[in-house]
């Protein structure tokens, strides 16, 4: 496992992460360090979460993985990055990744021992819906559940803040997708000052404990933050207004939220840094280019499912020699 580091103030501020994955000046991007330490973390993570070995993979090119226990600067990640693929090749590669997801999901469902939880977070227009639609196309709906968390209901507000999320965690054999998630309670709740600071500050540790519990229970957690620029958000909001078929998606409240851009970026940065753990790291996906976003997420999900290595259960011995009558 990577060595522990001292106080954040003693660590140099990271430089800009470019589309090539290089970073200047200062340290290499978090994902470069993660690639060197993922195998070691995979060996030690079961000790941290109770014996279950989570599937830890190096994320697809273009993604920056936040190394647990290290300082992180979201503003250093280039939202225009596209990894190692040209757009012309992306369609075929995405289809191949979806086929891998579909094949592994069928085995996961049949095995009925473990599950995969995919968490998607982003600012408004960040592409959560589009990612779900494009990445999980063709996956058997019997084995995949998507939950979109909106404003809490009166019943949900009467419970602890994690209650409504825990109820939607995928059961054994399933893939679950959280379109927004438990992180809303350290994001929008923080920015809008819906609870005192002392309350949301404590929630980072509670979220880490929650994810540790899930991992110990056989849930592999993949967390993606879809990172777009402020200029890209403006373009997407204008496109919604201009297109009659997309205007229904435009909410004037988005313009109010846009005024809090900097506050949200600060809240995202803290959540990514404080809740990237050895058993559930955060992956920052440059998302200005939708095709690159979809491919990077699909590749990482496919790699993770294959690392989980689900197997078809053995057939009962009494089936040997059985003949189906005419």
mmCIF file of C-alpha atoms in Angstrom, residues 178-307:
data_model
loop_
_atom_site.group_PDB
_atom_site.id
_atom_site.type_symbol
_atom_site.label_atom_id
_atom_site.label_comp_id
_atom_site.label_asym_id
_atom_site.label_seq_id
_atom_site.Cartn_x
_atom_site.Cartn_y
_atom_site.Cartn_z
ATOM 1 C CA UNK A 178 -26.984 5.868 -8.848
ATOM 2 C CA UNK A 179 -27.767 8.936 -10.978
ATOM 3 C CA UNK A 180 -26.827 11.386 -8.240
ATOM 4 C CA UNK A 181 -26.220 9.679 -4.932
ATOM 5 C CA UNK A 182 -25.453 9.933 -1.228
ATOM 6 C CA UNK A 183 -22.898 12.589 -2.155
ATOM 7 C CA UNK A 184 -25.731 15.079 -2.652
ATOM 8 C CA UNK A 185 -25.698 15.356 1.142
ATOM 9 C CA UNK A 186 -22.240 16.932 1.097
ATOM 10 C CA UNK A 187 -22.806 18.821 -2.176
ATOM 11 C CA UNK A 188 -26.158 20.554 -2.682
ATOM 12 C CA UNK A 189 -26.853 20.399 1.057
ATOM 13 C CA UNK A 190 -23.570 22.195 1.687
ATOM 14 C CA UNK A 191 -23.848 24.795 -1.067
ATOM 15 C CA UNK A 192 -27.451 25.671 -0.244
ATOM 16 C CA UNK A 193 -26.722 25.642 3.505
ATOM 17 C CA UNK A 194 -29.600 23.242 4.182
ATOM 18 C CA UNK A 195 -27.901 21.927 7.316
ATOM 19 C CA UNK A 196 -25.250 23.428 9.624
ATOM 20 C CA UNK A 197 -21.610 22.990 8.600
ATOM 21 C CA UNK A 198 -20.943 20.761 11.606
ATOM 22 C CA UNK A 199 -23.539 18.308 10.219
ATOM 23 C CA UNK A 200 -22.248 18.015 6.652
ATOM 24 C CA UNK A 201 -18.626 17.979 7.797
ATOM 25 C CA UNK A 202 -19.303 14.790 9.765
ATOM 26 C CA UNK A 203 -20.926 13.136 6.763
ATOM 27 C CA UNK A 204 -17.669 12.521 4.872
ATOM 28 C CA UNK A 205 -16.621 9.968 7.482
ATOM 29 C CA UNK A 206 -20.100 8.459 7.585
ATOM 30 C CA UNK A 207 -20.108 8.078 3.795
ATOM 31 C CA UNK A 208 -16.733 6.323 3.934
ATOM 32 C CA UNK A 209 -18.078 3.988 6.619
ATOM 33 C CA UNK A 210 -21.194 3.327 4.517
ATOM 34 C CA UNK A 211 -19.135 2.418 1.462
ATOM 35 C CA UNK A 212 -16.839 0.288 3.597
ATOM 36 C CA UNK A 213 -19.878 -1.633 4.838
ATOM 37 C CA UNK A 214 -21.146 -2.161 1.290
ATOM 38 C CA UNK A 215 -17.758 -3.369 0.096
ATOM 39 C CA UNK A 216 -17.460 -5.778 3.020
ATOM 40 C CA UNK A 217 -20.881 -7.103 2.019
ATOM 41 C CA UNK A 218 -19.791 -7.959 -1.525
ATOM 42 C CA UNK A 219 -20.586 -4.728 -3.380
ATOM 43 C CA UNK A 220 -17.881 -3.392 -5.685
ATOM 44 C CA UNK A 221 -18.260 0.391 -5.934
ATOM 45 C CA UNK A 222 -17.292 2.429 -8.993
ATOM 46 C CA UNK A 223 -17.573 6.201 -8.527
ATOM 47 C CA UNK A 224 -17.399 8.533 -11.532
ATOM 48 C CA UNK A 225 -17.384 12.321 -11.404
ATOM 49 C CA UNK A 226 -18.240 13.708 -14.844
ATOM 50 C CA UNK A 227 -16.129 16.846 -15.142
ATOM 51 C CA UNK A 228 -17.223 19.619 -17.512
ATOM 52 C CA UNK A 229 -16.113 23.236 -17.842
ATOM 53 C CA UNK A 230 -18.270 26.255 -17.079
ATOM 54 C CA UNK A 231 -18.182 27.229 -20.772
ATOM 55 C CA UNK A 232 -19.390 23.753 -21.750
ATOM 56 C CA UNK A 233 -22.281 23.987 -19.301
ATOM 57 C CA UNK A 234 -23.287 27.295 -20.898
ATOM 58 C CA UNK A 235 -23.288 25.685 -24.366
ATOM 59 C CA UNK A 236 -25.431 22.789 -23.164
ATOM 60 C CA UNK A 237 -27.956 25.044 -21.443
ATOM 61 C CA UNK A 238 -28.215 27.195 -24.593
ATOM 62 C CA UNK A 239 -28.682 24.061 -26.703
ATOM 63 C CA UNK A 240 -31.600 22.974 -24.535
ATOM 64 C CA UNK A 241 -33.264 26.338 -24.946
ATOM 65 C CA UNK A 242 -32.768 26.317 -28.712
ATOM 66 C CA UNK A 243 -34.024 22.784 -29.387
ATOM 67 C CA UNK A 244 -37.830 22.340 -29.092
ATOM 68 C CA UNK A 245 -37.350 18.637 -28.360
ATOM 69 C CA UNK A 246 -34.938 19.334 -25.505
ATOM 70 C CA UNK A 247 -36.491 22.474 -24.068
ATOM 71 C CA UNK A 248 -38.512 20.376 -21.609
ATOM 72 C CA UNK A 249 -35.211 19.535 -19.894
ATOM 73 C CA UNK A 250 -34.412 23.198 -19.253
ATOM 74 C CA UNK A 251 -35.122 24.337 -15.715
ATOM 75 C CA UNK A 252 -34.783 28.051 -14.959
ATOM 76 C CA UNK A 253 -33.479 26.992 -11.550
ATOM 77 C CA UNK A 254 -30.342 25.777 -13.376
ATOM 78 C CA UNK A 255 -29.435 29.420 -13.962
ATOM 79 C CA UNK A 256 -29.641 30.084 -10.240
ATOM 80 C CA UNK A 257 -27.469 27.043 -9.558
ATOM 81 C CA UNK A 258 -24.975 28.236 -12.170
ATOM 82 C CA UNK A 259 -24.287 31.309 -10.043
ATOM 83 C CA UNK A 260 -22.926 28.917 -7.415
ATOM 84 C CA UNK A 261 -20.450 27.306 -9.832
ATOM 85 C CA UNK A 262 -17.392 28.051 -7.703
ATOM 86 C CA UNK A 263 -19.085 26.881 -4.517
ATOM 87 C CA UNK A 264 -20.041 23.596 -6.186
ATOM 88 C CA UNK A 265 -16.524 23.100 -7.519
ATOM 89 C CA UNK A 266 -15.178 23.495 -3.996
ATOM 90 C CA UNK A 267 -17.742 21.042 -2.646
ATOM 91 C CA UNK A 268 -16.950 18.519 -5.397
ATOM 92 C CA UNK A 269 -13.236 18.847 -4.755
ATOM 93 C CA UNK A 270 -13.608 18.161 -1.027
ATOM 94 C CA UNK A 271 -15.880 15.160 -1.619
ATOM 95 C CA UNK A 272 -13.495 13.676 -4.170
ATOM 96 C CA UNK A 273 -10.478 14.113 -1.919
ATOM 97 C CA UNK A 274 -12.028 13.113 1.406
ATOM 98 C CA UNK A 275 -14.044 10.165 0.096
ATOM 99 C CA UNK A 276 -11.599 8.506 -2.293
ATOM 100 C CA UNK A 277 -10.666 5.372 -0.367
ATOM 101 C CA UNK A 278 -8.655 2.201 -1.049
ATOM 102 C CA UNK A 279 -11.910 0.263 -1.460
ATOM 103 C CA UNK A 280 -13.955 2.920 -3.330
ATOM 104 C CA UNK A 281 -11.754 5.464 -5.141
ATOM 105 C CA UNK A 282 -13.139 8.363 -7.144
ATOM 106 C CA UNK A 283 -12.584 8.482 -10.913
ATOM 107 C CA UNK A 284 -12.737 11.948 -12.516
ATOM 108 C CA UNK A 285 -13.938 11.670 -16.124
ATOM 109 C CA UNK A 286 -13.202 14.582 -18.477
ATOM 110 C CA UNK A 287 -16.686 15.026 -19.922
ATOM 111 C CA UNK A 288 -16.720 17.968 -22.328
ATOM 112 C CA UNK A 289 -16.530 15.450 -25.181
ATOM 113 C CA UNK A 290 -19.493 13.143 -24.793
ATOM 114 C CA UNK A 291 -18.080 10.362 -26.965
ATOM 115 C CA UNK A 292 -14.857 10.265 -24.923
ATOM 116 C CA UNK A 293 -16.822 10.315 -21.666
ATOM 117 C CA UNK A 294 -19.011 7.395 -22.689
ATOM 118 C CA UNK A 295 -16.083 5.311 -23.862
ATOM 119 C CA UNK A 296 -13.944 5.951 -20.776
ATOM 120 C CA UNK A 297 -16.771 5.027 -18.403
ATOM 121 C CA UNK A 298 -17.779 1.945 -20.416
ATOM 122 C CA UNK A 299 -14.221 0.671 -20.609
ATOM 123 C CA UNK A 300 -13.707 1.077 -16.860
ATOM 124 C CA UNK A 301 -16.970 -0.690 -16.022
ATOM 125 C CA UNK A 302 -16.130 -3.536 -18.399
ATOM 126 C CA UNK A 303 -12.640 -3.865 -16.920
ATOM 127 C CA UNK A 304 -14.059 -3.884 -13.386
ATOM 128 C CA UNK A 305 -16.676 -6.526 -14.134
ATOM 129 C CA UNK A 306 -14.046 -8.726 -15.748
ATOM 130 C CA UNK A 307 -11.747 -8.212 -12.752
#
